[in-house]
PDB file of C-alpha atoms in Angstrom:
ATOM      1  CA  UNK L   3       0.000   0.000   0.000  1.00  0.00           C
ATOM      2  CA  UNK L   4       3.090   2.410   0.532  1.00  0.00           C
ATOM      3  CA  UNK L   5       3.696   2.515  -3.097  1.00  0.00           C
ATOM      4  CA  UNK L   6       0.445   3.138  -4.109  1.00  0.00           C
ATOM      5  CA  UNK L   7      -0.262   6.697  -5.724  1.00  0.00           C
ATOM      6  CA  UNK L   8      -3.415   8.455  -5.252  1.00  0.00           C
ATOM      7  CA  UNK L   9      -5.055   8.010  -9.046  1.00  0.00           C
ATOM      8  CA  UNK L  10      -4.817   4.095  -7.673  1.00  0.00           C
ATOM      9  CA  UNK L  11      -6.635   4.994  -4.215  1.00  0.00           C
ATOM     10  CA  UNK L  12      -9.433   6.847  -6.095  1.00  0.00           C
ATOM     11  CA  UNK L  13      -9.611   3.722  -8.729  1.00  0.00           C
ATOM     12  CA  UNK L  14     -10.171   1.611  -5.639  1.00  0.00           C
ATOM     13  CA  UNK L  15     -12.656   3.772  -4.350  1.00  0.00           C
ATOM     14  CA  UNK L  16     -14.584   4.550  -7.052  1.00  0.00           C
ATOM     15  CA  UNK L  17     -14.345   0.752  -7.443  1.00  0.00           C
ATOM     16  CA  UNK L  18     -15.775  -0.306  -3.840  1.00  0.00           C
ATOM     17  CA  UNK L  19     -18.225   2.119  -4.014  1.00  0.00           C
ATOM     18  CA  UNK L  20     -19.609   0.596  -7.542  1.00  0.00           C
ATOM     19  CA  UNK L  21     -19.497  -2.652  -6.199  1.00  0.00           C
ATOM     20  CA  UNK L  22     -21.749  -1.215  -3.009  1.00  0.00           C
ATOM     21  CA  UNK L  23     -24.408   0.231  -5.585  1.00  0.00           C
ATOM     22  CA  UNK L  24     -24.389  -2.539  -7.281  1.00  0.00           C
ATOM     23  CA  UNK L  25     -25.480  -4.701  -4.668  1.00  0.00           C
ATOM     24  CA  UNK L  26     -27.886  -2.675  -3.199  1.00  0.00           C
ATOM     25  CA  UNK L  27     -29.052  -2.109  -6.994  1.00  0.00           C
ATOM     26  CA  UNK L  28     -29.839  -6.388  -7.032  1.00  0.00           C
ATOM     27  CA  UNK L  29     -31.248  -6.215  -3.315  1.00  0.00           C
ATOM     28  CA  UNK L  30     -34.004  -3.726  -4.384  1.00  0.00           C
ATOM     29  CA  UNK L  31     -34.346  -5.410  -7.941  1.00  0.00           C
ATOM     30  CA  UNK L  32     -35.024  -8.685  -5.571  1.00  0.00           C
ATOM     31  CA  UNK L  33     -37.268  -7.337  -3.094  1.00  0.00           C
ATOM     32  CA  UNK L  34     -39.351  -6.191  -5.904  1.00  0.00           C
ATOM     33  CA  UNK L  35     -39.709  -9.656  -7.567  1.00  0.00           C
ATOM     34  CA  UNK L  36     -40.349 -10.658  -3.798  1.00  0.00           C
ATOM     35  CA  UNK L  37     -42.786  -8.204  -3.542  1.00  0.00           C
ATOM     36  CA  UNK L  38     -44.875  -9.053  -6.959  1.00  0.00           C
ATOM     37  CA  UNK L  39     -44.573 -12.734  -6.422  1.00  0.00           C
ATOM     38  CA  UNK L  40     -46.046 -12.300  -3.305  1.00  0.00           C
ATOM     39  CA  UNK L  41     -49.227  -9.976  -4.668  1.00  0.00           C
ATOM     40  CA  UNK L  42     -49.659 -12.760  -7.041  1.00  0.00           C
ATOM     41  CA  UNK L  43     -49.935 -15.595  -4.546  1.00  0.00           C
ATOM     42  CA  UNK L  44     -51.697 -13.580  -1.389  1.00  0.00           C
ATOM     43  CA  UNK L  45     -53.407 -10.131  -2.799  1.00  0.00           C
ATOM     44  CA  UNK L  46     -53.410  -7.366  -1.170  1.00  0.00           C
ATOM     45  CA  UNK L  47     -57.205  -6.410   0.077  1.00  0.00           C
ATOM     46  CA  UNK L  48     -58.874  -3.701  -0.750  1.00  0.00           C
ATOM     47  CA  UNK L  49     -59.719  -2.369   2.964  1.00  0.00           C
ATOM     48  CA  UNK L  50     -56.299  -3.104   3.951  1.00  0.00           C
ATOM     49  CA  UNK L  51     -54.094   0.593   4.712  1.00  0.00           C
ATOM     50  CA  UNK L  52     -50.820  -1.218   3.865  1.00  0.00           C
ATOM     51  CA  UNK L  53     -47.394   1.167   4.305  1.00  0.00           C
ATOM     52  CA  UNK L  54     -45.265  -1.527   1.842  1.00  0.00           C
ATOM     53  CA  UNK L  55     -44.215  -0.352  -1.085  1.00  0.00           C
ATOM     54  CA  UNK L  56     -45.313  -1.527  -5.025  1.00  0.00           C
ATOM     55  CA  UNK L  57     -43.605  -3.660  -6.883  1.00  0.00           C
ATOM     56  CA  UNK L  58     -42.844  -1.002  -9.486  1.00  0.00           C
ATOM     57  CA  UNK L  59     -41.280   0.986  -7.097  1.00  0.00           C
ATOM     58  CA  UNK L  60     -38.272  -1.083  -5.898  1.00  0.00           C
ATOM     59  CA  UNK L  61     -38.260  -1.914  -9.661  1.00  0.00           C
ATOM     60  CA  UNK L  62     -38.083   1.874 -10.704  1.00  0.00           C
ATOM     61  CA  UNK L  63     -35.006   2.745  -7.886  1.00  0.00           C
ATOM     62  CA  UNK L  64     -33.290  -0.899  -8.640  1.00  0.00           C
ATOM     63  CA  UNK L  65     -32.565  -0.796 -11.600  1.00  0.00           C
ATOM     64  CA  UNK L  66     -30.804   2.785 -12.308  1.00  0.00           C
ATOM     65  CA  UNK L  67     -29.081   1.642  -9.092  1.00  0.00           C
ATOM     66  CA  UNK L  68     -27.661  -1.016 -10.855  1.00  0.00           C
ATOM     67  CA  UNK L  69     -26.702   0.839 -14.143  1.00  0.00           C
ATOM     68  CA  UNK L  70     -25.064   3.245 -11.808  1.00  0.00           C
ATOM     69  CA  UNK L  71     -22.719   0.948  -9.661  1.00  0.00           C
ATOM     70  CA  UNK L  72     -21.962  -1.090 -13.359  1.00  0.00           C
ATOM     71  CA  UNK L  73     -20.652   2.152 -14.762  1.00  0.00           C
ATOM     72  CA  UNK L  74     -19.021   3.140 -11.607  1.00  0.00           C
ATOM     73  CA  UNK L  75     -17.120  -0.505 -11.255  1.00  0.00           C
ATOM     74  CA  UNK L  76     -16.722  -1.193 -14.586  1.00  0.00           C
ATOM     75  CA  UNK L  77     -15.575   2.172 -15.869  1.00  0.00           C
ATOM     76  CA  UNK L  78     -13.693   3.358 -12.824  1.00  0.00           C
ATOM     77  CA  UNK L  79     -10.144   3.307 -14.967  1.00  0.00           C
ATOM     78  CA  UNK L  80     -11.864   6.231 -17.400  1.00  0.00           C
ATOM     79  CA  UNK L  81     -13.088   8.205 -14.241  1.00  0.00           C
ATOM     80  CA  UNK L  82      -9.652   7.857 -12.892  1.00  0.00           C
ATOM     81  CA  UNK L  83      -8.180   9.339 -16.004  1.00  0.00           C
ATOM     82  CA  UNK L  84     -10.779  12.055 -16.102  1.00  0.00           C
ATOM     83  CA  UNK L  85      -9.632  13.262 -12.445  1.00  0.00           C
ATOM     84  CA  UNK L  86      -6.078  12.664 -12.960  1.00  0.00           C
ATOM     85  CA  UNK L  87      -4.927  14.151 -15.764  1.00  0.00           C
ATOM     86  CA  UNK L  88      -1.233  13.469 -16.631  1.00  0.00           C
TER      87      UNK L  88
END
């Protein structure tokens, strides 16, 4: 680590953090098949004031979370260029 410069510090990071999106990207994407395979086996009644999300929502946050932490992991080398310019 002592020979490590700081464009390879912000690489990791930018890395980790990707990686961290990423997964909580799938974990929403999940919940929300969770969440309309369970309206399809046990709907939700009518009279019922339920606080739990739609299916559509965890789908609409999920999956721009995971675009997000693919770009961030996958093109963390090009942000490190961008930020340190040589």
């Amino acid at each position: 680590m002592g020979d490590m410069k700081s464009s390879d510090i912000f690489g990791v990071a930018v890395r980790t953090i990707g990686l961290l999106v990423l997964l909580y990207g799938l974990y929403d994407i999940w919940s929300g098949f969770d969440n309309f395979v369970e309206n399809l086996i046990w709907p939700p009644s009518q009279d019922s004031d339920s606080n739990t999300g739609s299916a559509l929502t965890y789908f609409v946050f999920g999956v721009p979370e995971f675009i997000v932490g693919l770009l961030l992991f996958f093109l963390a080398d090009w942000l490190v260029k961008l930020a340190y310019r040589e």
